[in-house]
Amino acid sequence: MVPAQLHFLCLLTLYLTCGYGEEGKFSGPLKPMTFSIFEGQEPSQIIFQFKTNPPAVTFKLTGETDGIFKIEKDGLLYHTRALDRETRAVHHLQLAALDSHGAIVDGPVPITIEVKDINDNRPTFLQSKYEGSVRQNSRPGKPFMYVNATDLDDPATPNGQLFYQIVIQLPQINDVMYFQIDSKTGAISLTPEGSQELDPVKNPSYNLVVSVKDMGGQSENSFSDTTYVDISVRENIWKAPEPVEIRENSSDPHPIKITQVQWNDPGAQYSLVNKEKLSLFPFSIDQEGNIYVTQPLDREEKNSHVFFATAKDENGKPLAYPLEIYVKVIDINDNPPTCLSPVTVFEVQENEPLGNSIGIFAAHDMDEANNINSILKYKLVDQTPKVPSDGLFLIGEYEGKVQLSKQSLKKQDSPQYNLTIEVSDIDFKTLCSVQVNVIDINDQIPIFETSNYGSKTLSEDTAIGSTILIIQATDADEPFTGSSKILYKIVQGDTEGRLEVVTDPTTNAGYVKIKKPLDFETQPVSSIVFQAENPEPLVKGIEYNASSFASFELIVTDVNEVPVFPQRIFQANVSEDAAVGSRVGNVTARDPEGLTVSYSLKGNMRGWLKIDSVTGEIFSTAPLDRETESVYRVQVVATEVGGSSLSSSADFHLVLTDVNDNPPRLAKDYTGLFFCHPLSAPGSLIFEVTDDDQQSLRRPKFTFALGREGLQSDWEVSKINGTHARLSTRHTRFEEQVYNIPIRINDGGQPPMEGTVSLPVTFCQCVEGSCFRPAGRQDGIPTVGMAVGILLTTFLVIGIILAVVFIRIRKDKVENPQSPENKPLRS
């Protein structure tokens, strides 16, 4: 047997064995067809058997056969070698049917062979080593370089889908990755940690090993390749510039460049942020990062400016944190000195010794303080009047101290002098006025008009602020000066400071007033001594004597006063589980007259407390409950025993500290929980619990469990957090009804409290996501039978009424026949 016949026999055997002879599936008439064949399959694979009718006896195959595709006379199409998609992905063939003379009787028709990809190529990097650089503090996630790999397999299939990852980073500090790679694009960028930690001083370069896998990195059988990446770290040039100094009121043409900022890479979009919200912002920035001042600045208006420079990418996203720009405005001497007031007034006593300071004169300069532009010099240029001579005063050149220079002054020479002071800086001069008043010296002492003001009797409840006495002293010095003004003080008999004396500035009369409450029990009689004195010191050789002192006797009468508590509010803390009869606090009160005090409670609305009427001790009389009232407030009444039985009250606050004595409960009503029936998949519902005990700073820690073990095959409860849990179904085989699911909850307190709540869950048919429940009979609404009965009864009553009315009308007609006069008129 010849080789060709042997080959054909093998094909035929394969064709028959593998079932390719099935009509319509692996064979059929000659027509355009497309076949998909995986690359790499063994040769001599039958693709299809074309059939034709006489006179066709054979077939002819042309086109992109590449010597691979053959067809037998009986129409068997097959390939003789394994296909390679990377060599040719699609073969375009032409097939025609020929008769015995070789003439075409059918066709030719296009036959398309699509070679399907298999993963038979490994990915390869375009470079065995990549080099790149990155600025420190660059924005995390922004790519600064790429690595690229290729795979000859079909990119539309997982075979050609590449997955990049960083395998090694050297150095790797504290196991923190400073670099990251986009698994699909190969873009390398900084991690947030890398953006913060990269420092060219510490580590100027890093080495990465990057791998690429095909199959999207998801298969253990994927191919891979690796490459090396060397990254150098460059210094961040996005830094705040040094503070800028600008001379105020510059006459140079504006705008003027004052500084510059620069982003690490070109293409950044720069802008300034007016932090101080100035209505007229005098700065600008161009897209080269140059910052300009756009107009002259005035230091006296604003001595410094602070604003921010920002850099953004082409999408308007910030590239880094804004930089603070500080501008200091340098002073020039553009302000003259100014007088603090139109006239500065000094007073000097007559006979003041030579050289004594009369006062310190000061002017102001708006230029920068502690600067040569604001240093002021003082010069006395005129004195009016010039009696008894000119040059009576002098002024310190820089200090501004005004002194007497020739002789002491006498008021009879002149009661007032007007001085002109020249104030100058390095460029400007200003004239200011100073007025010097000569005042009389204090050589006369105040003298009381009487040395004894007798006695005064007052009750101890005299109102504070009441005037109880007017005293009067006179002074022969010049009126309305410090030498003649009189101040009164109590020098004896009022150690508690219960009185005060207020001087009338016009008459120098002293008004003695009650400053603190009088107290008969402490001091019933007081001998008060007043002293009158001047605010100005007496001249040498003059002393106060007995004429400046006066006295009077204050007699305080007793008033029956209410008991006095030492404080307005008493407070005690006690646990809410304190035993009945426990002592929870005590109060005290004192009767000013020394009478015995009796205690009682007022406002004890819950009857929780009682008080010992003698000692003031307070006891519990009933169980306490913080959840009912966390702070129990009552009034304690103190009543004097005997006397007028006066009383006073104070508040007592009993603060109850919590005890874990309340079981957990549902936080709200959960009657509306439902699942749509029938369930398509297991579902879950969320519920919240709480309890009435005081919540600590930390959240409560509730634990959850099903109330019956028999429910575990149908339901599951799981904890979400300290207050919420999820109730889930374990299957979908539930009936359309309401299930009441008991949930056991433990609050984990000391002691722990446990409660069981019931969650009603309805399985119902749903309409537009809502539970549909057929309307049933409700309380108060009659059934259909009841409604029919009511209706029939109503009709019967109406019929009876109509019958009675009809019978009554007929009876009236029989008894009262119609008279001729009452006949109806004819129309």
Coordinates of C-alpha atoms in Angstrom, one line a residue, residues 290-799:
N290 CA 7.6 83.5 39.8
I291 CA 5.8 85.5 42.5
Y292 CA 5.3 89.2 42.1
V293 CA 4.1 92.1 44.3
T294 CA 1.7 94.1 42.2
Q295 CA 1.5 97.4 44.0
P296 CA 3.3 99.4 46.6
L297 CA 2.9 98.2 50.2
D298 CA 2.3 100.4 53.3
R299 CA 3.9 99.1 56.5
E300 CA 1.7 101.2 58.7
E301 CA -1.3 99.6 57.1
K302 CA 0.0 96.0 57.3
N303 CA 3.6 95.2 58.4
S304 CA 3.7 91.6 57.0
H305 CA 1.8 89.3 54.7
V306 CA 1.3 85.5 54.8
F307 CA -0.1 83.6 51.9
F308 CA 0.3 80.2 50.2
A309 CA 1.5 79.0 46.9
T310 CA 0.0 75.8 45.4
A311 CA 0.9 73.5 42.5
K312 CA -1.7 71.4 40.7
D313 CA -1.7 68.9 37.9
E314 CA -3.5 69.3 34.6
N315 CA -6.7 68.0 36.2
G316 CA -6.6 70.6 38.9
K317 CA -5.5 68.1 41.6
P318 CA -2.9 69.3 44.2
L319 CA 0.5 67.9 43.6
A320 CA 1.7 68.6 47.2
Y321 CA 1.0 70.6 50.3
P322 CA 0.8 74.4 49.8
L323 CA 4.0 76.4 50.6
E324 CA 3.8 79.3 53.0
I325 CA 5.2 82.6 51.7
Y326 CA 6.1 85.2 54.3
V327 CA 6.6 88.8 53.2
K328 CA 7.9 91.4 55.7
V329 CA 7.4 95.1 54.8
I330 CA 10.5 97.2 55.6
D331 CA 9.9 100.6 57.1
I332 CA 10.9 103.9 55.7
N333 CA 10.5 107.2 57.5
D334 CA 7.3 108.4 56.0
N335 CA 5.4 109.4 59.2
P336 CA 6.0 112.5 61.3
P337 CA 5.8 112.4 65.1
T338 CA 2.3 113.0 66.5
C339 CA 1.2 114.4 69.9
L340 CA -0.8 111.9 72.0
S341 CA -3.3 114.6 72.9
P342 CA -3.8 118.2 72.0
V343 CA -2.6 119.3 75.5
T344 CA -0.7 117.2 78.0
V345 CA -1.4 118.4 81.6
F346 CA 1.0 118.1 84.5
E347 CA 0.6 119.2 88.1
V348 CA 3.4 120.4 90.4
Q349 CA 3.2 121.5 94.0
E350 CA 4.5 124.8 95.0
N351 CA 7.8 124.7 96.7
E352 CA 8.7 121.5 94.8
P353 CA 12.5 121.1 95.0
L354 CA 14.7 121.7 92.0
G355 CA 15.3 118.7 89.7
N356 CA 12.2 116.9 90.8
S357 CA 10.3 115.3 87.9
I358 CA 7.0 117.0 87.0
G359 CA 6.0 114.2 84.5
I360 CA 7.1 112.2 81.5
F361 CA 6.0 113.7 78.1
A362 CA 5.7 111.2 75.2
A363 CA 4.8 111.5 71.6
H364 CA 4.2 108.8 69.0
D365 CA 5.6 107.9 65.6
M366 CA 3.7 105.4 63.3
D367 CA 7.0 104.1 61.8
E368 CA 8.4 100.8 62.9
A369 CA 9.1 100.7 66.7
N370 CA 12.7 100.3 67.8
N371 CA 13.9 101.7 64.5
I372 CA 15.8 104.8 63.7
N373 CA 12.7 106.1 61.9
S374 CA 10.7 106.1 65.1
I375 CA 13.4 107.4 67.6
L376 CA 12.1 110.8 68.9
K377 CA 14.0 113.7 70.3
Y378 CA 12.3 116.3 72.6
K379 CA 13.2 120.0 72.9
L380 CA 11.6 122.8 74.9
V381 CA 11.2 125.8 72.6
D382 CA 8.8 128.1 74.5
Q383 CA 7.4 128.9 78.0
T384 CA 4.4 131.1 78.7
P385 CA 4.4 133.2 80.9
K386 CA 8.0 133.9 81.5
V387 CA 7.5 134.8 85.2
P388 CA 9.3 135.1 87.5
S389 CA 11.8 134.2 84.7
D390 CA 12.2 132.2 81.5
G391 CA 13.8 128.7 81.5
L392 CA 12.0 127.5 84.6
F393 CA 11.6 124.0 83.0
L394 CA 13.7 121.6 81.0
I395 CA 13.0 118.3 79.2
G396 CA 15.1 115.2 78.7
E397 CA 16.2 114.9 75.0
Y398 CA 15.1 111.3 74.6
E399 CA 13.4 110.4 77.8
G400 CA 10.9 113.3 77.7
K401 CA 11.1 113.9 81.5
V402 CA 10.0 117.4 82.4
Q403 CA 11.8 118.9 85.4
L404 CA 12.2 122.2 87.3
S405 CA 15.5 123.8 86.3
K406 CA 15.9 127.1 88.2
Q407 CA 13.7 127.5 91.3
S408 CA 10.6 126.2 93.0
L409 CA 7.3 127.6 91.9
K410 CA 4.8 129.7 93.7
K411 CA 1.1 129.8 92.9
Q412 CA 0.9 133.5 93.4
D413 CA 3.5 134.1 90.7
S414 CA 1.4 132.0 88.1
P415 CA -1.1 129.2 88.7
Q416 CA -0.4 127.8 85.2
Y417 CA 2.5 127.6 82.6
N418 CA 2.1 126.6 78.9
L419 CA 5.1 124.9 77.3
T420 CA 5.8 124.2 73.6
I421 CA 7.7 121.0 73.0
E422 CA 9.4 120.3 69.6
V423 CA 9.3 116.5 68.8
S424 CA 11.5 115.4 65.9
D425 CA 12.7 112.2 64.1
I426 CA 15.4 112.1 61.5
D427 CA 13.3 113.9 58.9
F428 CA 10.2 115.4 60.5
K429 CA 9.3 117.9 63.3
T430 CA 6.1 118.4 65.3
L431 CA 5.2 121.0 68.0
C432 CA 3.2 119.7 71.0
S433 CA 1.6 121.6 74.0
V434 CA 2.2 120.9 77.7
Q435 CA 0.2 122.6 80.5
V436 CA 1.8 122.7 84.0
N437 CA -0.7 123.6 86.8
V438 CA 0.9 124.8 90.0
I439 CA -1.1 123.4 93.0
D440 CA -1.2 124.4 96.5
I441 CA 0.9 122.4 98.9
N442 CA -0.8 120.3 101.6
D443 CA 0.0 122.2 104.7
Q444 CA -3.5 122.1 106.3
I445 CA -5.0 119.0 108.0
P446 CA -8.7 118.1 107.8
I447 CA -10.6 119.0 110.9
F448 CA -13.9 117.4 112.0
E449 CA -16.7 119.7 112.8
T450 CA -17.4 117.6 116.0
S451 CA -15.3 114.9 117.6
N452 CA -18.2 112.8 118.9
Y453 CA -21.3 111.9 116.8
G454 CA -23.0 110.3 119.8
S455 CA -24.7 106.9 119.5
K456 CA -26.8 105.2 116.8
T457 CA -29.1 102.2 117.5
L458 CA -29.8 99.8 114.6
S459 CA -31.5 96.4 114.2
E460 CA -29.2 93.7 113.0
D461 CA -31.3 93.3 109.8
T462 CA -30.7 96.8 108.6
A463 CA -30.3 96.7 104.8
I464 CA -26.9 96.6 103.3
G465 CA -26.2 100.0 101.6
S466 CA -28.2 102.0 104.1
T467 CA -26.7 105.3 105.2
I468 CA -26.6 105.4 109.0
L469 CA -24.6 108.6 109.6
I470 CA -23.1 111.7 107.8
I471 CA -19.8 113.0 109.1
Q472 CA -18.1 116.2 108.0
A473 CA -14.6 117.5 108.1
T474 CA -13.1 120.6 106.4
D475 CA -9.7 121.5 104.9
A476 CA -8.3 124.9 104.4
D477 CA -6.1 124.0 101.5
E478 CA -7.1 125.0 97.9
P479 CA -10.5 123.5 97.1
F480 CA -10.8 120.6 94.7
T481 CA -7.2 119.6 94.9
G482 CA -5.5 116.6 96.3
S483 CA -4.5 118.8 99.3
S484 CA -8.1 119.6 100.2
K485 CA -9.9 116.4 99.2
I486 CA -10.8 114.4 102.3
L487 CA -10.8 110.6 102.6
Y488 CA -12.4 109.0 105.6
K489 CA -11.4 105.6 107.1
I490 CA -12.5 103.7 110.1
V491 CA -9.5 103.0 112.3
Q492 CA -11.1 101.4 115.3
G493 CA -14.2 99.4 116.3
D494 CA -15.0 97.7 113.0
T495 CA -12.6 94.7 112.6
E496 CA -15.2 92.8 110.5
G497 CA -15.4 95.6 108.0
R498 CA -19.2 95.9 108.3
L499 CA -19.2 99.7 107.6
E500 CA -17.7 102.0 104.9
V501 CA -17.5 105.7 104.4
V502 CA -18.1 107.3 101.0
T503 CA -16.9 110.8 100.4
D504 CA -19.0 113.4 98.5
P505 CA -16.4 114.9 96.0
T506 CA -18.2 118.2 96.1
T507 CA -18.9 118.8 99.8
N508 CA -16.3 116.4 101.4
A509 CA -19.1 115.0 103.5
G510 CA -18.7 111.4 104.6
Y511 CA -21.6 109.0 104.2
V512 CA -21.3 106.1 106.7
K513 CA -23.0 103.0 105.1
I514 CA -23.7 99.4 106.0
K515 CA -21.3 97.3 103.9
K516 CA -21.8 93.8 105.5
P517 CA -24.8 92.5 107.6
L518 CA -24.7 93.6 111.3
D519 CA -24.7 90.8 113.9
F520 CA -26.1 91.3 117.4
E521 CA -24.7 87.9 118.5
T522 CA -21.2 88.8 117.4
Q523 CA -20.9 92.4 118.4
P524 CA -23.9 94.2 119.9
V525 CA -22.0 97.5 120.8
S526 CA -19.1 99.0 118.8
S527 CA -17.1 102.2 119.5
I528 CA -16.3 103.5 116.0
V529 CA -13.4 105.9 115.4
F530 CA -13.0 107.8 112.1
Q531 CA -9.9 109.5 110.7
A532 CA -10.0 112.2 108.0
E533 CA -6.9 112.5 105.7
N534 CA -5.8 113.9 102.4
P535 CA -4.7 111.8 99.4
E536 CA -1.8 114.1 99.0
P537 CA 0.9 113.7 101.7
L538 CA 1.3 116.5 104.2
V539 CA 4.3 118.8 103.8
K540 CA 7.3 118.2 106.1
G541 CA 6.7 119.3 109.6
I542 CA 2.8 119.0 109.5
E543 CA 1.2 116.0 111.2
Y544 CA -2.4 114.8 111.7
N545 CA -3.7 115.4 115.2
A546 CA -6.9 114.7 117.3
S547 CA -8.8 117.2 115.2
S548 CA -8.7 114.7 112.4
F549 CA -10.4 112.0 114.4
A550 CA -14.1 111.6 115.5
S551 CA -16.1 108.8 117.1
F552 CA -19.6 107.4 117.6
E553 CA -21.2 104.4 119.3
L554 CA -23.1 101.8 117.2
I555 CA -25.7 99.8 119.2
V556 CA -27.1 96.7 117.4
T557 CA -30.4 95.3 118.5
D558 CA -31.3 91.6 118.2
V559 CA -33.7 90.3 115.5
N560 CA -35.0 86.8 115.6
E561 CA -33.3 85.2 112.5
V562 CA -34.0 82.0 110.6
P563 CA -31.6 79.0 111.0
V564 CA -28.6 79.2 108.8
F565 CA -27.3 76.4 106.6
P566 CA -23.5 76.5 105.8
Q567 CA -24.3 75.8 102.2
R568 CA -27.2 76.1 99.8
I569 CA -26.9 72.5 98.4
F570 CA -25.9 69.3 100.1
Q571 CA -25.0 66.3 97.9
A572 CA -24.3 62.7 98.6
N573 CA -23.6 59.7 96.4
V574 CA -24.9 56.2 97.1
S575 CA -25.4 53.0 95.2
E576 CA -28.9 52.3 94.0
D577 CA -28.8 48.9 95.7
A578 CA -28.2 50.4 99.2
A579 CA -30.2 48.6 101.8
V580 CA -33.4 50.2 103.1
G581 CA -32.5 52.1 106.3
S582 CA -28.9 52.9 105.1
R583 CA -27.5 56.3 106.1
V584 CA -27.1 58.3 102.9
G585 CA -26.1 61.7 104.1
N586 CA -26.5 64.4 106.7
V587 CA -27.1 68.2 106.9
T588 CA -26.5 70.8 109.6
A589 CA -27.9 74.2 110.3
R590 CA -27.3 76.8 113.1
D591 CA -29.7 79.2 114.7
P592 CA -28.1 82.6 115.2
E593 CA -29.9 83.0 118.5
G594 CA -28.6 79.6 119.7
L595 CA -31.9 77.9 119.7
T596 CA -32.2 74.1 119.0
V597 CA -32.9 73.3 115.4
S598 CA -35.4 70.6 114.2
Y599 CA -35.1 69.0 110.7
S600 CA -37.7 67.8 108.3
L601 CA -38.0 66.9 104.6
K602 CA -40.0 68.6 101.9
G603 CA -40.7 67.4 98.4
N604 CA -40.0 63.7 99.2
M605 CA -42.3 62.7 96.4
R606 CA -41.3 59.1 96.1
G607 CA -40.9 58.6 99.9
W608 CA -37.4 57.3 99.5
L609 CA -35.9 59.2 102.4
K610 CA -36.4 60.2 106.0
I611 CA -34.4 62.6 108.2
D612 CA -33.5 62.5 111.9
S613 CA -35.1 65.6 113.2
V614 CA -32.4 66.1 115.8
T615 CA -29.1 65.1 114.1
G616 CA -30.0 65.9 110.5
E617 CA -28.9 62.5 109.4
I618 CA -30.8 61.2 106.3
F619 CA -31.7 57.5 105.8
S620 CA -33.3 55.5 103.0
T621 CA -36.8 54.2 103.6
A622 CA -37.5 52.4 100.4
P623 CA -35.5 50.6 97.6
L624 CA -33.7 53.1 95.4
D625 CA -33.8 52.9 91.6
R626 CA -31.4 55.0 89.4
E627 CA -33.4 54.2 86.3
T628 CA -36.5 55.8 87.8
E629 CA -34.6 58.9 89.0
S630 CA -30.8 59.2 88.8
V631 CA -30.6 62.3 91.1
Y632 CA -33.3 62.4 93.8
R633 CA -33.9 66.0 95.0
V634 CA -35.6 67.0 98.2
Q635 CA -35.6 70.1 100.5
V636 CA -34.4 70.0 104.0
V637 CA -36.3 72.4 106.3
A638 CA -34.6 73.6 109.5
T639 CA -37.0 75.0 112.1
E640 CA -36.0 76.7 115.3
V641 CA -37.5 75.0 118.4
G642 CA -39.1 77.7 120.5
G643 CA -39.1 81.3 119.8
S644 CA -41.0 82.2 116.6
S645 CA -40.4 78.8 115.0
L646 CA -38.7 80.4 112.0
S647 CA -37.4 78.1 109.3
S648 CA -35.2 78.0 106.3
S649 CA -34.4 75.4 103.7
A650 CA -31.6 73.9 101.7
D651 CA -31.5 71.4 98.9
F652 CA -30.3 67.8 99.3
H653 CA -29.3 66.0 96.1
L654 CA -28.9 62.2 96.4
V655 CA -26.9 61.0 93.4
L656 CA -27.6 57.3 92.7
T657 CA -24.8 55.3 91.2
D658 CA -25.7 52.5 88.8
V659 CA -25.9 48.8 89.6
N660 CA -26.3 46.4 86.7
D661 CA -29.9 45.4 87.5
N662 CA -31.7 45.7 84.2
P663 CA -31.8 42.9 81.6
P664 CA -31.2 43.7 77.9
R665 CA -34.1 44.5 75.7
L666 CA -34.8 45.5 72.1
A667 CA -34.0 49.1 71.4
K668 CA -37.2 49.6 69.4
D669 CA -40.4 47.9 68.1
Y670 CA -39.5 45.3 65.4
T671 CA -43.0 44.2 64.5
G672 CA -42.4 45.0 60.8
L673 CA -39.6 42.5 60.0
F674 CA -40.4 40.3 57.0
F675 CA -39.0 38.2 54.2
C676 CA -40.6 37.8 50.8
H677 CA -42.0 34.3 50.3
P678 CA -40.7 32.1 48.9
L679 CA -37.1 32.8 49.7
S680 CA -34.8 32.7 46.7
A681 CA -31.7 32.6 48.9
P682 CA -31.0 32.7 52.7
G683 CA -31.5 36.2 54.0
S684 CA -30.8 38.2 57.2
L685 CA -32.2 41.0 59.3
I686 CA -30.4 43.4 61.7
F687 CA -31.7 44.4 65.1
E688 CA -30.4 46.6 68.0
V689 CA -30.6 46.0 71.7
T690 CA -30.0 48.2 74.8
D691 CA -30.7 48.1 78.5
D692 CA -31.8 50.8 81.0
D693 CA -28.6 50.7 83.1
Q694 CA -26.2 53.6 83.0
Q695 CA -24.0 53.4 79.9
S696 CA -20.2 53.6 80.6
L697 CA -17.8 55.6 78.4
R698 CA -17.1 52.4 76.5
R699 CA -20.0 51.0 74.4
P700 CA -22.0 48.1 75.9
K701 CA -20.8 44.6 75.0
F702 CA -23.9 42.5 74.5
T703 CA -23.6 38.8 73.4
F704 CA -26.4 37.1 71.5
A705 CA -27.7 33.5 71.1
L706 CA -30.8 31.7 70.0
G707 CA -33.3 31.1 72.7
R708 CA -33.9 27.4 71.8
E709 CA -31.4 24.9 70.5
G710 CA -34.1 23.5 68.2
L711 CA -34.0 26.7 66.1
Q712 CA -30.3 26.2 65.1
S713 CA -31.2 24.2 62.0
D714 CA -33.4 27.0 60.7
W715 CA -31.9 30.2 62.1
E716 CA -28.5 31.7 63.1
V717 CA -27.8 34.8 65.1
S718 CA -24.4 36.6 64.8
K719 CA -23.0 39.6 66.6
I720 CA -22.2 42.7 64.5
N721 CA -20.9 45.0 67.3
G722 CA -21.6 45.7 71.0
T723 CA -25.3 46.7 70.3
H724 CA -26.3 45.2 67.0
A725 CA -26.7 41.6 65.8
R726 CA -27.9 39.9 62.6
L727 CA -30.6 37.2 62.5
S728 CA -30.1 35.0 59.4
T729 CA -32.0 32.1 57.8
R730 CA -30.0 28.9 57.2
H731 CA -32.2 27.7 54.3
T732 CA -35.1 28.8 52.1
R733 CA -37.7 26.2 53.1
F734 CA -40.0 28.4 55.3
E735 CA -43.8 28.5 55.2
E736 CA -45.8 31.7 54.7
Q737 CA -46.5 32.6 58.3
V738 CA -45.2 34.6 61.3
Y739 CA -42.2 33.1 63.2
N740 CA -41.5 34.4 66.7
I741 CA -37.8 33.8 67.2
P742 CA -36.5 34.0 70.8
I743 CA -33.1 35.7 71.2
R744 CA -31.1 35.3 74.4
I745 CA -29.0 38.4 75.2
N746 CA -26.3 38.8 77.9
D747 CA -25.0 42.3 78.9
G748 CA -21.7 41.1 80.3
G749 CA -22.0 43.4 83.4
Q750 CA -21.2 42.8 87.0
P751 CA -23.2 40.9 87.8
P752 CA -24.3 39.9 84.3
M753 CA -27.9 40.3 83.4
E754 CA -29.6 38.1 80.7
G755 CA -32.9 38.5 79.0
T756 CA -34.8 36.8 76.2
V757 CA -36.6 38.9 73.6
S758 CA -38.9 37.7 70.8
L759 CA -38.4 38.9 67.2
P760 CA -41.5 38.4 65.1
V761 CA -40.4 37.6 61.5
T762 CA -43.1 37.4 58.8
F763 CA -42.8 35.4 55.6
C764 CA -45.2 36.9 53.1
Q765 CA -45.9 37.5 49.5
C766 CA -44.4 40.8 48.3
V767 CA -45.6 43.4 46.0
E768 CA -43.0 45.9 44.8
G769 CA -40.7 45.0 47.7
S770 CA -43.4 45.4 50.4
C771 CA -45.1 42.7 52.3
F772 CA -48.7 42.0 51.0
R773 CA -51.1 40.8 53.7
P774 CA -54.8 40.1 52.7
A775 CA -57.2 42.2 54.7
G776 CA -58.7 40.2 57.5
R777 CA -61.5 41.0 59.9
Q778 CA -60.5 43.8 62.4
D779 CA -61.9 44.5 65.8
G780 CA -65.0 46.8 65.5
I781 CA -65.7 46.1 61.8
P782 CA -68.7 43.8 61.2
T783 CA -68.6 40.7 59.1
V784 CA -70.5 40.4 55.9
G785 CA -73.3 38.4 57.6
M786 CA -73.5 41.1 60.4
A787 CA -73.7 43.8 57.8
V788 CA -76.6 42.2 55.9
G789 CA -78.5 41.7 59.2
I790 CA -78.0 45.3 60.1
L791 CA -79.3 46.4 56.7
L792 CA -82.4 44.2 56.8
T793 CA -83.2 45.4 60.4
T794 CA -82.9 49.0 59.2
F795 CA -85.3 48.4 56.3
L796 CA -87.8 46.7 58.6
V797 CA -87.8 49.7 61.1
I798 CA -88.4 52.1 58.2
G799 CA -91.3 50.0 56.9

